Amino acid sequence: MNCPRKATILLRGLCTRFAQHSQRPPTQPTTLCFVPLKTTTSRLHRAFTTTTIFRLPHQHHHHHQQQQQQPADDPNFQSILDAPPRIVRAGRRRHGPGLLLLALIPLTAFALGTWQVQRLGWKSNLIAKFEDRLVRDPLPLPPTIDPSAIHDFDYRRVRATGHFRHDQEMLIGPRMRDGKDGYMVVTPLERRGGATILVNRGWIDKAHRSQASRPDSLPRGEVTVEGLLREPWKKNMFTPVNRPDKGEFYFPDVNEMAALTGSQAVWVEVTM
């Protein structure tokens, strides 16, 4: 057999073998075929002495088709619209302090609003009561006054006649007025046929603390005073304690001053 014919037979065998490899399933691994061919002629030598490589197809196309498959094509696929409802139980939540504080805000606002309304009503009634008492004519003080009844006559205009006991005068202070230091002058009024009462005669400057510097403010003989009947004052926690032995009074303690002067615990503030 001559060389060209031999080469032709070998070429047909290679083609047949390549066709068989192409018809195999894609799961077969890649196979390399090396076929050395030699001919006596230079043309066949150049054509068949090179290495021929055949690569089988891979599985990428098969996986790509699987990835493109839609979920609805799966027989086991179930839509959320067709799925039966599920009951989910929420766990018990603990309320923190922030929620409690938030709940206290409206309660506090309601309590403050109620208190303000009540206080407004109390002030309105108090003002109306004082206005009614201030416009009435002065009430003559009886010879003896019940201290427990003074509350019902607080800010009531009264009138009293008697003699001032300047020797028992008491100065309460220091008290500021118009930016100046001074004192509140309290003098017992000895009434004829009645009990002695305490009269707040007003304010004097610190420079007139001595009676000698203000002789015109010391009326002699019988006088009639008009003023407001007031309840006993209440001591402030920041106010010092009175020292009557030294003649120092920081607030009007009506009961204490009445005991020192032999007067009844009745306080009248002069208005004229």
PDB file of C-alpha atoms in Angstrom:
ATOM      1  CA  MET A   1       0.000   0.000   0.000  1.00  0.00           C
ATOM      2  CA  ASN A   2       1.440   3.309  -1.030  1.00  0.00           C
ATOM      3  CA  CYS A   3       1.797   6.199   1.376  1.00  0.00           C
ATOM      4  CA  PRO A   4      -1.015   8.435   0.074  1.00  0.00           C
ATOM      5  CA  ARG A   5      -3.519   5.683   0.374  1.00  0.00           C
ATOM      6  CA  LYS A   6      -2.287   4.823   3.846  1.00  0.00           C
ATOM      7  CA  ALA A   7      -2.679   8.394   4.895  1.00  0.00           C
ATOM      8  CA  THR A   8      -6.210   8.486   3.508  1.00  0.00           C
ATOM      9  CA  ILE A   9      -7.194   5.404   5.509  1.00  0.00           C
ATOM     10  CA  LEU A  10      -5.748   6.875   8.684  1.00  0.00           C
ATOM     11  CA  LEU A  11      -7.566  10.134   8.088  1.00  0.00           C
ATOM     12  CA  ARG A  12     -10.892   8.333   7.686  1.00  0.00           C
ATOM     13  CA  GLY A  13     -10.281   6.453  10.925  1.00  0.00           C
ATOM     14  CA  LEU A  14      -9.614   9.674  12.750  1.00  0.00           C
ATOM     15  CA  CYS A  15     -12.794  11.221  11.415  1.00  0.00           C
ATOM     16  CA  THR A  16     -14.811   8.168  12.440  1.00  0.00           C
ATOM     17  CA  ARG A  17     -13.314   8.253  15.920  1.00  0.00           C
ATOM     18  CA  PHE A  18     -14.038  11.965  16.271  1.00  0.00           C
ATOM     19  CA  ALA A  19     -17.642  11.385  15.279  1.00  0.00           C
ATOM     20  CA  GLN A  20     -17.998   8.699  17.945  1.00  0.00           C
ATOM     21  CA  HIS A  21     -16.624  11.035  20.584  1.00  0.00           C
ATOM     22  CA  SER A  22     -19.037  13.757  19.552  1.00  0.00           C
ATOM     23  CA  GLN A  23     -22.038  11.420  20.012  1.00  0.00           C
ATOM     24  CA  ARG A  24     -21.120  10.476  23.573  1.00  0.00           C
ATOM     25  CA  PRO A  25     -23.060  12.043  26.474  1.00  0.00           C
ATOM     26  CA  PRO A  26     -21.626  15.321  27.859  1.00  0.00           C
ATOM     27  CA  THR A  27     -20.806  13.662  31.180  1.00  0.00           C
ATOM     28  CA  GLN A  28     -17.641  12.093  29.688  1.00  0.00           C
ATOM     29  CA  PRO A  29     -14.395  13.815  30.646  1.00  0.00           C
ATOM     30  CA  THR A  30     -12.302  15.674  28.142  1.00  0.00           C
ATOM     31  CA  THR A  31     -10.060  13.303  26.039  1.00  0.00           C
ATOM     32  CA  LEU A  32      -6.982  14.236  24.165  1.00  0.00           C
ATOM     33  CA  CYS A  33      -6.063  12.185  21.024  1.00  0.00           C
ATOM     34  CA  PHE A  34      -2.541  12.274  19.635  1.00  0.00           C
ATOM     35  CA  VAL A  35      -2.175  10.820  16.129  1.00  0.00           C
ATOM     36  CA  PRO A  36       1.310  10.888  14.514  1.00  0.00           C
ATOM     37  CA  LEU A  37       1.153  10.809  10.720  1.00  0.00           C
ATOM     38  CA  LYS A  38       4.120  10.494   8.357  1.00  0.00           C
ATOM     39  CA  THR A  39       4.161  10.480   4.602  1.00  0.00           C
ATOM     40  CA  THR A  40       6.890  10.405   2.072  1.00  0.00           C
ATOM     41  CA  THR A  41       5.815  13.673   0.653  1.00  0.00           C
ATOM     42  CA  SER A  42       6.515  16.966   2.322  1.00  0.00           C
ATOM     43  CA  ARG A  43       2.856  18.057   2.020  1.00  0.00           C
ATOM     44  CA  LEU A  44       1.556  15.062   3.986  1.00  0.00           C
ATOM     45  CA  HIS A  45       4.383  15.434   6.449  1.00  0.00           C
ATOM     46  CA  ARG A  46       3.419  19.029   7.159  1.00  0.00           C
ATOM     47  CA  ALA A  47      -0.267  18.176   7.374  1.00  0.00           C
ATOM     48  CA  PHE A  48      -0.217  15.175   9.673  1.00  0.00           C
ATOM     49  CA  THR A  49       2.891  15.551  11.886  1.00  0.00           C
ATOM     50  CA  THR A  50       1.169  18.201  14.045  1.00  0.00           C
ATOM     51  CA  THR A  51      -0.723  17.183  17.184  1.00  0.00           C
ATOM     52  CA  THR A  52      -4.501  17.229  16.848  1.00  0.00           C
ATOM     53  CA  ILE A  53      -6.506  17.998  19.977  1.00  0.00           C
ATOM     54  CA  PHE A  54     -10.202  17.219  20.352  1.00  0.00           C
ATOM     55  CA  ARG A  55     -12.080  18.761  23.326  1.00  0.00           C
ATOM     56  CA  LEU A  56     -15.375  17.319  24.376  1.00  0.00           C
ATOM     57  CA  PRO A  57     -18.231  19.610  25.393  1.00  0.00           C
ATOM     58  CA  HIS A  58     -18.717  20.457  29.126  1.00  0.00           C
ATOM     59  CA  GLN A  59     -21.708  20.572  31.375  1.00  0.00           C
ATOM     60  CA  HIS A  60     -21.993  24.384  31.529  1.00  0.00           C
ATOM     61  CA  HIS A  61     -24.970  24.466  29.205  1.00  0.00           C
ATOM     62  CA  HIS A  62     -26.834  21.939  31.334  1.00  0.00           C
ATOM     63  CA  HIS A  63     -26.260  23.936  34.556  1.00  0.00           C
ATOM     64  CA  HIS A  64     -27.247  27.163  32.839  1.00  0.00           C
ATOM     65  CA  GLN A  65     -30.580  25.654  31.896  1.00  0.00           C
ATOM     66  CA  GLN A  66     -31.140  24.564  35.492  1.00  0.00           C
ATOM     67  CA  GLN A  67     -30.376  28.083  36.796  1.00  0.00           C
ATOM     68  CA  GLN A  68     -32.855  29.650  34.376  1.00  0.00           C
ATOM     69  CA  GLN A  69     -35.628  27.382  35.544  1.00  0.00           C
ATOM     70  CA  GLN A  70     -38.420  29.438  37.190  1.00  0.00           C
ATOM     71  CA  PRO A  71     -39.682  28.573  40.745  1.00  0.00           C
ATOM     72  CA  ALA A  72     -43.202  28.133  39.399  1.00  0.00           C
ATOM     73  CA  ASP A  73     -41.969  25.271  37.173  1.00  0.00           C
ATOM     74  CA  ASP A  74     -41.024  23.269  40.264  1.00  0.00           C
ATOM     75  CA  PRO A  75     -43.862  20.817  41.144  1.00  0.00           C
ATOM     76  CA  ASN A  76     -43.064  21.306  44.875  1.00  0.00           C
ATOM     77  CA  PHE A  77     -43.267  25.116  44.693  1.00  0.00           C
ATOM     78  CA  GLN A  78     -46.022  26.752  46.779  1.00  0.00           C
ATOM     79  CA  SER A  79     -46.979  30.417  46.585  1.00  0.00           C
ATOM     80  CA  ILE A  80     -47.376  32.525  49.733  1.00  0.00           C
ATOM     81  CA  LEU A  81     -50.920  33.290  48.585  1.00  0.00           C
ATOM     82  CA  ASP A  82     -51.816  29.600  48.588  1.00  0.00           C
ATOM     83  CA  ALA A  83     -49.953  28.754  51.796  1.00  0.00           C
ATOM     84  CA  PRO A  84     -52.138  28.308  54.909  1.00  0.00           C
ATOM     85  CA  PRO A  85     -51.865  31.108  57.492  1.00  0.00           C
ATOM     86  CA  ARG A  86     -49.627  30.548  60.471  1.00  0.00           C
ATOM     87  CA  ILE A  87     -50.299  31.954  63.921  1.00  0.00           C
ATOM     88  CA  VAL A  88     -47.230  33.506  65.438  1.00  0.00           C
ATOM     89  CA  ARG A  89     -47.280  34.122  69.154  1.00  0.00           C
ATOM     90  CA  ALA A  90     -45.378  37.101  70.361  1.00  0.00           C
ATOM     91  CA  GLY A  91     -43.428  36.653  73.532  1.00  0.00           C
ATOM     92  CA  ARG A  92     -44.272  38.601  76.650  1.00  0.00           C
ATOM     93  CA  ARG A  93     -42.555  41.954  76.493  1.00  0.00           C
ATOM     94  CA  ARG A  94     -41.336  43.725  79.566  1.00  0.00           C
ATOM     95  CA  HIS A  95     -42.044  47.413  79.797  1.00  0.00           C
ATOM     96  CA  GLY A  96     -38.994  49.443  80.676  1.00  0.00           C
ATOM     97  CA  PRO A  97     -38.807  52.505  82.942  1.00  0.00           C
ATOM     98  CA  GLY A  98     -39.041  54.787  79.920  1.00  0.00           C
ATOM     99  CA  LEU A  99     -42.602  53.660  79.199  1.00  0.00           C
ATOM    100  CA  LEU A 100     -43.576  54.154  82.837  1.00  0.00           C
ATOM    101  CA  LEU A 101     -42.162  57.673  82.823  1.00  0.00           C
ATOM    102  CA  LEU A 102     -44.025  58.368  79.612  1.00  0.00           C
ATOM    103  CA  ALA A 103     -47.262  57.260  81.271  1.00  0.00           C
ATOM    104  CA  LEU A 104     -46.601  59.551  84.246  1.00  0.00           C
ATOM    105  CA  ILE A 105     -46.451  62.660  82.055  1.00  0.00           C
ATOM    106  CA  PRO A 106     -50.207  62.916  81.325  1.00  0.00           C
ATOM    107  CA  LEU A 107     -51.069  61.910  84.896  1.00  0.00           C
ATOM    108  CA  THR A 108     -48.805  64.620  86.290  1.00  0.00           C
ATOM    109  CA  ALA A 109     -50.201  67.185  83.869  1.00  0.00           C
ATOM    110  CA  PHE A 110     -53.762  66.244  84.866  1.00  0.00           C
ATOM    111  CA  ALA A 111     -52.925  66.500  88.580  1.00  0.00           C
ATOM    112  CA  LEU A 112     -51.250  69.886  88.139  1.00  0.00           C
ATOM    113  CA  GLY A 113     -54.142  71.159  86.066  1.00  0.00           C
ATOM    114  CA  THR A 114     -56.640  70.048  88.710  1.00  0.00           C
ATOM    115  CA  TRP A 115     -54.563  71.672  91.435  1.00  0.00           C
ATOM    116  CA  GLN A 116     -54.348  74.931  89.488  1.00  0.00           C
ATOM    117  CA  VAL A 117     -58.116  74.975  88.977  1.00  0.00           C
ATOM    118  CA  GLN A 118     -58.716  74.357  92.671  1.00  0.00           C
ATOM    119  CA  ARG A 119     -56.176  77.007  93.629  1.00  0.00           C
ATOM    120  CA  LEU A 120     -57.796  79.483  91.262  1.00  0.00           C
ATOM    121  CA  GLY A 121     -61.161  78.836  92.874  1.00  0.00           C
ATOM    122  CA  TRP A 122     -59.670  79.258  96.337  1.00  0.00           C
ATOM    123  CA  LYS A 123     -58.019  82.547  95.382  1.00  0.00           C
ATOM    124  CA  SER A 124     -61.177  83.842  93.768  1.00  0.00           C
ATOM    125  CA  ASN A 125     -63.217  83.088  96.869  1.00  0.00           C
ATOM    126  CA  LEU A 126     -60.555  84.625  99.112  1.00  0.00           C
ATOM    127  CA  ILE A 127     -60.390  87.830  97.090  1.00  0.00           C
ATOM    128  CA  ALA A 128     -64.155  88.103  97.036  1.00  0.00           C
ATOM    129  CA  LYS A 129     -64.266  87.607 100.801  1.00  0.00           C
ATOM    130  CA  PHE A 130     -61.611  90.241 101.459  1.00  0.00           C
ATOM    131  CA  GLU A 131     -63.225  92.746  99.122  1.00  0.00           C
ATOM    132  CA  ASP A 132     -66.517  92.296 100.927  1.00  0.00           C
ATOM    133  CA  ARG A 133     -64.871  92.815 104.301  1.00  0.00           C
ATOM    134  CA  LEU A 134     -62.872  95.841 103.185  1.00  0.00           C
ATOM    135  CA  VAL A 135     -65.887  97.752 101.896  1.00  0.00           C
ATOM    136  CA  ARG A 136     -67.869  97.295 105.070  1.00  0.00           C
ATOM    137  CA  ASP A 137     -67.939  99.920 107.799  1.00  0.00           C
ATOM    138  CA  PRO A 138     -65.462  99.461 110.669  1.00  0.00           C
ATOM    139  CA  LEU A 139     -66.679  97.092 113.356  1.00  0.00           C
ATOM    140  CA  PRO A 140     -66.154  98.234 116.978  1.00  0.00           C
ATOM    141  CA  LEU A 141     -64.054  95.747 118.862  1.00  0.00           C
ATOM    142  CA  PRO A 142     -65.852  94.144 121.803  1.00  0.00           C
ATOM    143  CA  PRO A 143     -64.239  94.427 125.255  1.00  0.00           C
ATOM    144  CA  THR A 144     -63.098  90.821 125.103  1.00  0.00           C
ATOM    145  CA  ILE A 145     -62.202  88.988 121.907  1.00  0.00           C
ATOM    146  CA  ASP A 146     -62.182  85.247 121.405  1.00  0.00           C
ATOM    147  CA  PRO A 147     -58.835  84.403 119.679  1.00  0.00           C
ATOM    148  CA  SER A 148     -60.370  81.350 117.975  1.00  0.00           C
ATOM    149  CA  ALA A 149     -62.917  83.603 116.210  1.00  0.00           C
ATOM    150  CA  ILE A 150     -60.302  85.884 114.640  1.00  0.00           C
ATOM    151  CA  HIS A 151     -59.992  83.571 111.621  1.00  0.00           C
ATOM    152  CA  ASP A 152     -63.581  84.337 110.628  1.00  0.00           C
ATOM    153  CA  PHE A 153     -62.865  88.092 110.834  1.00  0.00           C
ATOM    154  CA  ASP A 154     -59.472  88.149 109.136  1.00  0.00           C
ATOM    155  CA  TYR A 155     -59.021  91.389 107.127  1.00  0.00           C
ATOM    156  CA  ARG A 156     -62.166  92.812 108.733  1.00  0.00           C
ATOM    157  CA  ARG A 157     -62.102  96.541 109.332  1.00  0.00           C
ATOM    158  CA  VAL A 158     -62.342  97.339 113.062  1.00  0.00           C
ATOM    159  CA  ARG A 159     -62.233 100.361 115.366  1.00  0.00           C
ATOM    160  CA  ALA A 160     -60.708 100.633 118.847  1.00  0.00           C
ATOM    161  CA  THR A 161     -60.272 103.481 121.363  1.00  0.00           C
ATOM    162  CA  GLY A 162     -57.678 103.738 124.153  1.00  0.00           C
ATOM    163  CA  HIS A 163     -54.222 104.939 125.202  1.00  0.00           C
ATOM    164  CA  PHE A 164     -50.912 103.865 123.651  1.00  0.00           C
ATOM    165  CA  ARG A 165     -48.326 102.349 125.968  1.00  0.00           C
ATOM    166  CA  HIS A 166     -45.196 103.835 124.401  1.00  0.00           C
ATOM    167  CA  ASP A 167     -43.082 102.496 127.227  1.00  0.00           C
ATOM    168  CA  GLN A 168     -43.826  98.970 125.930  1.00  0.00           C
ATOM    169  CA  GLU A 169     -43.114  99.750 122.270  1.00  0.00           C
ATOM    170  CA  MET A 170     -41.503  96.908 120.253  1.00  0.00           C
ATOM    171  CA  LEU A 171     -39.565  97.203 116.980  1.00  0.00           C
ATOM    172  CA  ILE A 172     -39.660  94.298 114.505  1.00  0.00           C
ATOM    173  CA  GLY A 173     -36.961  94.119 111.893  1.00  0.00           C
ATOM    174  CA  PRO A 174     -34.952  94.983 110.058  1.00  0.00           C
ATOM    175  CA  ARG A 175     -37.590  95.433 107.346  1.00  0.00           C
ATOM    176  CA  MET A 176     -36.869  96.811 103.881  1.00  0.00           C
ATOM    177  CA  ARG A 177     -39.019  99.552 102.349  1.00  0.00           C
ATOM    178  CA  ASP A 178     -38.130 101.489  99.199  1.00  0.00           C
ATOM    179  CA  GLY A 179     -34.585 100.145  99.440  1.00  0.00           C
ATOM    180  CA  LYS A 180     -34.077 101.382 103.020  1.00  0.00           C
ATOM    181  CA  ASP A 181     -33.709  99.497 106.283  1.00  0.00           C
ATOM    182  CA  GLY A 182     -36.244 100.142 108.986  1.00  0.00           C
ATOM    183  CA  TYR A 183     -38.511  98.655 111.603  1.00  0.00           C
ATOM    184  CA  MET A 184     -42.156  97.840 112.164  1.00  0.00           C
ATOM    185  CA  VAL A 185     -43.489  99.690 115.223  1.00  0.00           C
ATOM    186  CA  VAL A 186     -45.833  97.696 117.477  1.00  0.00           C
ATOM    187  CA  THR A 187     -47.417  99.452 120.453  1.00  0.00           C
ATOM    188  CA  PRO A 188     -49.954  98.069 122.965  1.00  0.00           C
ATOM    189  CA  LEU A 189     -53.288  99.935 123.054  1.00  0.00           C
ATOM    190  CA  GLU A 190     -54.851  99.982 126.490  1.00  0.00           C
ATOM    191  CA  ARG A 191     -58.586 100.267 125.989  1.00  0.00           C
ATOM    192  CA  ARG A 192     -60.946 101.767 128.507  1.00  0.00           C
ATOM    193  CA  GLY A 193     -63.214  99.050 129.836  1.00  0.00           C
ATOM    194  CA  GLY A 194     -61.595  96.463 127.558  1.00  0.00           C
ATOM    195  CA  ALA A 195     -58.566  94.277 127.086  1.00  0.00           C
ATOM    196  CA  THR A 196     -55.273  95.657 125.795  1.00  0.00           C
ATOM    197  CA  ILE A 197     -54.499  94.775 122.159  1.00  0.00           C
ATOM    198  CA  LEU A 198     -51.399  95.000 119.939  1.00  0.00           C
ATOM    199  CA  VAL A 199     -51.413  97.660 117.216  1.00  0.00           C
ATOM    200  CA  ASN A 200     -49.048  97.693 114.238  1.00  0.00           C
ATOM    201  CA  ARG A 201     -48.595 101.436 113.715  1.00  0.00           C
ATOM    202  CA  GLY A 202     -46.441 101.204 110.581  1.00  0.00           C
ATOM    203  CA  TRP A 203     -42.839 101.482 109.406  1.00  0.00           C
ATOM    204  CA  ILE A 204     -40.062 103.852 110.481  1.00  0.00           C
ATOM    205  CA  ASP A 205     -36.583 104.414 109.080  1.00  0.00           C
ATOM    206  CA  LYS A 206     -33.612 102.903 110.861  1.00  0.00           C
ATOM    207  CA  ALA A 207     -32.384 106.383 111.709  1.00  0.00           C
ATOM    208  CA  HIS A 208     -35.523 106.971 113.830  1.00  0.00           C
ATOM    209  CA  ARG A 209     -35.214 103.888 115.936  1.00  0.00           C
ATOM    210  CA  SER A 210     -34.939 105.998 119.083  1.00  0.00           C
ATOM    211  CA  GLN A 211     -38.194 107.582 120.299  1.00  0.00           C
ATOM    212  CA  ALA A 212     -36.353 110.820 120.961  1.00  0.00           C
ATOM    213  CA  SER A 213     -35.792 111.252 117.207  1.00  0.00           C
ATOM    214  CA  ARG A 214     -39.517 111.070 116.445  1.00  0.00           C
ATOM    215  CA  PRO A 215     -41.560 112.806 119.161  1.00  0.00           C
ATOM    216  CA  ASP A 216     -44.372 113.620 116.746  1.00  0.00           C
ATOM    217  CA  SER A 217     -45.063 109.899 116.266  1.00  0.00           C
ATOM    218  CA  LEU A 218     -45.869 109.408 119.947  1.00  0.00           C
ATOM    219  CA  PRO A 219     -49.493 110.528 120.444  1.00  0.00           C
ATOM    220  CA  ARG A 220     -50.602 111.193 123.992  1.00  0.00           C
ATOM    221  CA  GLY A 221     -54.004 110.849 125.562  1.00  0.00           C
ATOM    222  CA  GLU A 222     -56.981 108.900 124.225  1.00  0.00           C
ATOM    223  CA  VAL A 223     -56.871 107.969 120.559  1.00  0.00           C
ATOM    224  CA  THR A 224     -59.121 106.055 118.186  1.00  0.00           C
ATOM    225  CA  VAL A 225     -57.516 103.810 115.632  1.00  0.00           C
ATOM    226  CA  GLU A 226     -58.999 102.041 112.647  1.00  0.00           C
ATOM    227  CA  GLY A 227     -57.365  99.087 111.003  1.00  0.00           C
ATOM    228  CA  LEU A 228     -57.590  95.482 109.840  1.00  0.00           C
ATOM    229  CA  LEU A 229     -58.006  92.630 112.251  1.00  0.00           C
ATOM    230  CA  ARG A 230     -55.381  90.013 111.319  1.00  0.00           C
ATOM    231  CA  GLU A 231     -54.584  86.474 112.287  1.00  0.00           C
ATOM    232  CA  PRO A 232     -51.324  85.772 114.151  1.00  0.00           C
ATOM    233  CA  TRP A 233     -48.288  85.606 111.880  1.00  0.00           C
ATOM    234  CA  LYS A 234     -46.493  82.358 111.177  1.00  0.00           C
ATOM    235  CA  LYS A 235     -42.740  82.093 111.559  1.00  0.00           C
ATOM    236  CA  ASN A 236     -40.613  81.314 108.509  1.00  0.00           C
ATOM    237  CA  MET A 237     -38.060  78.532 108.862  1.00  0.00           C
ATOM    238  CA  PHE A 238     -35.309  80.970 107.808  1.00  0.00           C
ATOM    239  CA  THR A 239     -36.311  83.660 110.307  1.00  0.00           C
ATOM    240  CA  PRO A 240     -34.161  83.876 113.448  1.00  0.00           C
ATOM    241  CA  VAL A 241     -35.661  83.405 116.875  1.00  0.00           C
ATOM    242  CA  ASN A 242     -36.816  86.521 118.723  1.00  0.00           C
ATOM    243  CA  ARG A 243     -34.776  87.701 121.693  1.00  0.00           C
ATOM    244  CA  PRO A 244     -37.188  89.826 123.726  1.00  0.00           C
ATOM    245  CA  ASP A 245     -34.724  90.171 126.632  1.00  0.00           C
ATOM    246  CA  LYS A 246     -32.536  92.273 124.315  1.00  0.00           C
ATOM    247  CA  GLY A 247     -35.467  93.956 122.600  1.00  0.00           C
ATOM    248  CA  GLU A 248     -34.827  92.152 119.296  1.00  0.00           C
ATOM    249  CA  PHE A 249     -37.850  90.936 117.375  1.00  0.00           C
ATOM    250  CA  TYR A 250     -37.415  89.447 113.880  1.00  0.00           C
ATOM    251  CA  PHE A 251     -41.041  88.486 113.273  1.00  0.00           C
ATOM    252  CA  PRO A 252     -44.317  89.364 115.030  1.00  0.00           C
ATOM    253  CA  ASP A 253     -44.966  86.495 117.405  1.00  0.00           C
ATOM    254  CA  VAL A 254     -48.342  87.730 118.618  1.00  0.00           C
ATOM    255  CA  ASN A 255     -48.668  85.295 121.498  1.00  0.00           C
ATOM    256  CA  GLU A 256     -45.153  86.019 122.769  1.00  0.00           C
ATOM    257  CA  MET A 257     -45.554  89.795 122.501  1.00  0.00           C
ATOM    258  CA  ALA A 258     -48.951  89.671 124.189  1.00  0.00           C
ATOM    259  CA  ALA A 259     -47.471  87.730 127.095  1.00  0.00           C
ATOM    260  CA  LEU A 260     -44.649  90.297 127.484  1.00  0.00           C
ATOM    261  CA  THR A 261     -47.010  93.290 127.593  1.00  0.00           C
ATOM    262  CA  GLY A 262     -49.947  91.749 129.445  1.00  0.00           C
ATOM    263  CA  SER A 263     -52.148  92.146 126.344  1.00  0.00           C
ATOM    264  CA  GLN A 264     -54.635  89.933 124.601  1.00  0.00           C
ATOM    265  CA  ALA A 265     -53.322  88.079 121.500  1.00  0.00           C
ATOM    266  CA  VAL A 266     -55.147  90.411 119.086  1.00  0.00           C
ATOM    267  CA  TRP A 267     -53.307  92.065 116.206  1.00  0.00           C
ATOM    268  CA  VAL A 268     -54.641  95.182 114.440  1.00  0.00           C
ATOM    269  CA  GLU A 269     -52.850  96.854 111.499  1.00  0.00           C
ATOM    270  CA  VAL A 270     -53.548 100.597 111.295  1.00  0.00           C
ATOM    271  CA  THR A 271     -54.835 101.847 107.940  1.00  0.00           C
ATOM    272  CA  MET A 272     -55.290 105.562 108.836  1.00  0.00           C
TER     273      MET A 272
END
